[in-house]
Amino acid sequence: MMTNLTALRKNLSNTLPAIAMAVLIPIFITACSSQPKATIPPTISSIKSIEQQLAEVEKLSYPERASLTLEITRNLIKKDPARTEKILNQLPYEQLPKRIQAELAVQQAQLAQINHQDWAVFEWLDREAVIVSNDTYINAQAHILKALAYSRFGEYQASLDEWLLAGPYLTETEREPHYDSFWQTLLHVPAERLDSLYKQEKSQQLKGWLALALIYQTGRSLDQQLTGLEQWKRDWAYHPAHKYLPGDFEALKSSSTKRPDKIAVLLPLSGRLSRAGESVRDGMLASHYEAMSKNEPLPELQFYNTESSNINDLASRAIDEGAQLIIGPLNKSQVKALNSDITNRIPVLALNYLDDSPNQAFPTSSGNYRAGGLYQFGLSAEDEAIMAAERGRLDGHKTAIIITPDTEWGKKINTTFKAKWQELGGVIVGSGEFDAKTQFSSLTGWLLHTDQSEARAKQLSRLLGERLGFQARRRQDVDMVFIGANPQEARQIKPALAYQYAGNLPVYATSSAFSGITNTNQDQDMDGIRIPIMPWLIPGTPSQLEQQINTLWKQSRGQLGTLYALGADAYKLYPRLQQLSSLQGSQLPGMTGFLSITPNGKIHRELSWQIFRNGRLTPLPIIKPKVAENRLSKLSEKNQASTSVTGDNTVLYALETEPQ
């Protein structure tokens, strides 16, 4: 369980510095010798056809047959994973020696990762044969696969632990293909952990990585970061992390001194969207006053009301009045209406997203901040639908049904989720829409085919002329449910699913399902729903700025609260637009998520996954899906053996199973 992970982390914090002494430097662990392994005889390996090789190997007896088969599939796994999976599933895991079991488990874990089944990586690698192996290759691959899997689940500190454990088993040549993944992990690890490792670390190679990652932490201004990067270049002249440095230091240094002195903020301050516009404005002002209290350079803010205005005329007027950066507009139609004449003159940080990214002029690593360009930053429900699809596939689900409102918003997230789900290899087996008059028990019954089950029972009862003892059955080809709903709707949908015998189906939703205020009595009906959530909404973790906003504006605790967070983060972004777009991997921890800038100028928000339990949001652990549990059970039966996963007290990182 996750408590095992916590305990292990505490233990690792004491032991890893010693282990990491050799990480990311050329070292082989020669003291631990592995048992001799069979190799493919020349008469077999010289045959080019995989089919012929396998045919020759099949003439052998176990365990040599299994050992040689695994040597063939080790080279086949990336070229033809589907074929490899069929071959590996035929090997009798429980009947093999520990050494061969370990190799088979590692290859099955590699397949799981290729197939986006990262939960199964832990299923295979937490087996006794892998844990006790003294084979250099097995140990290296096991830690690398776990590091990559933890990173995909957003467990970056656990990922770093695995990278540190993998280091001593790898040569420099073997490390090089994993630099990008290792670097991304470092960028997501809190500065406190990096600093602690740096102070304890004796390996100069690792200290170089840690020093660079610390410079990239966004608590500093761009000019401070550039000074630090120049010093790092001198200190670590031959370090492999040089590839992550920006290309043109002088241009970046020049641009870092050109922060906007005057910012025009285009918001709807009257009319239908006035409350939304005012919330964004007040969030910006809260960030502005926070910067003032820290003696940071302050720009002049000039607010313009976009209600009933031509957005290009308003933007031109703002530029004529001295604006060097525009924040806004908020309305998507006005963002679409912005023409390139505006975005070519000065940078624009729009507070909404375009459906398709245009080829706008955009600042590059050349550092020309004044060249203009369109940055897009907003709270997109479509992005959350994509996150739900990605997490659902990551959690091992294949087939889904969708439940969304019969509105423009509902249709957008329905279409977005469906497209991403299918892109990732998932299958949509049903989709339903609801409105204010919908009976959710009827809708879910129709989607889950329990209404058909009941109709068949009634027909049979009429034919036999007697009442039958009968319990309806739902369809069994559904792995998960995706919903788009507000809190009131979500509190009805989850019980309706349980009523239709689908209470154990995992449900993923957009953050709209959470009101922003913990209400255990009402939200118990949402137990089991998983949502991606921004830091602003995570209960019990308010920042000092969030507390100040909640004190000044009581309405910020309600449905408009996220717009205050949007405004606050927009202000924090403006001096870092060049920084985030030029320094590869830079992130800004904000109240709307961890923020980074994509090459086309979109602000990407990385959110935290949470799950309702007892009416409260808690971090979502890595969960083993029931469908996967059944699949592994069938595989074990096929091999005439029971599952070999070790007990909860002996595995390093245990998985939670789906709640009943």
CSV table of N, CA and C in Angstrom, one decimal, residues 21 46 65 115 124 135 163 173 189 203 282 391 475 480 588-589 621 644:
chain,number,residue,atom,x,y,z
A,21,MET,N,26.5,8.0,-4.8
A,21,MET,CA,27.9,8.4,-5.0
A,21,MET,C,28.4,8.0,-6.4
A,46,SER,N,22.5,-17.7,-36.4
A,46,SER,CA,22.8,-17.3,-37.8
A,46,SER,C,21.6,-17.3,-38.7
A,65,ARG,N,15.0,-23.9,-23.2
A,65,ARG,CA,14.1,-23.3,-24.2
A,65,ARG,C,13.6,-21.9,-23.8
A,115,ASN,N,2.7,-0.7,-24.1
A,115,ASN,CA,1.3,-0.7,-24.3
A,115,ASN,C,0.5,0.3,-23.4
A,124,TRP,N,4.9,-6.7,-12.4
A,124,TRP,CA,5.9,-7.6,-12.8
A,124,TRP,C,7.2,-7.4,-12.1
A,135,ASP,N,21.8,-9.8,-11.1
A,135,ASP,CA,22.2,-9.6,-12.5
A,135,ASP,C,22.1,-8.1,-12.7
A,163,TRP,N,15.9,6.4,-10.3
A,163,TRP,CA,17.0,6.8,-11.2
A,163,TRP,C,18.3,6.7,-10.4
A,173,THR,N,27.5,5.2,-21.6
A,173,THR,CA,26.8,5.0,-22.8
A,173,THR,C,25.4,4.5,-22.6
A,189,VAL,N,11.1,17.8,-9.3
A,189,VAL,CA,11.4,17.5,-7.9
A,189,VAL,C,11.6,18.8,-7.1
A,203,SER,N,29.4,12.4,-5.7
A,203,SER,CA,29.6,12.2,-7.1
A,203,SER,C,29.5,13.5,-7.9
A,282,ASP,N,-9.2,41.2,-9.9
A,282,ASP,CA,-8.8,41.2,-8.4
A,282,ASP,C,-7.7,40.2,-8.1
A,391,ARG,N,-4.9,9.6,-18.2
A,391,ARG,CA,-4.8,8.9,-16.9
A,391,ARG,C,-5.6,7.6,-16.9
A,475,ARG,N,-23.7,-4.8,-18.7
A,475,ARG,CA,-22.7,-5.2,-19.7
A,475,ARG,C,-21.3,-5.3,-19.1
A,480,MET,N,-14.3,1.7,-17.6
A,480,MET,CA,-14.3,3.0,-16.8
A,480,MET,C,-15.4,3.9,-17.4
A,588,LEU,N,6.7,27.1,-13.8
A,588,LEU,CA,6.3,28.0,-12.7
A,588,LEU,C,5.2,27.4,-11.9
A,589,PRO,N,5.5,27.2,-10.6
A,589,PRO,CA,4.4,26.6,-9.7
A,589,PRO,C,3.4,27.7,-9.4
A,621,PRO,N,-3.7,7.3,-5.6
A,621,PRO,CA,-2.6,6.4,-5.7
A,621,PRO,C,-2.5,5.7,-7.0
A,644,SER,N,2.5,-15.0,-8.8
A,644,SER,CA,3.8,-15.0,-8.1
A,644,SER,C,4.1,-13.6,-7.4
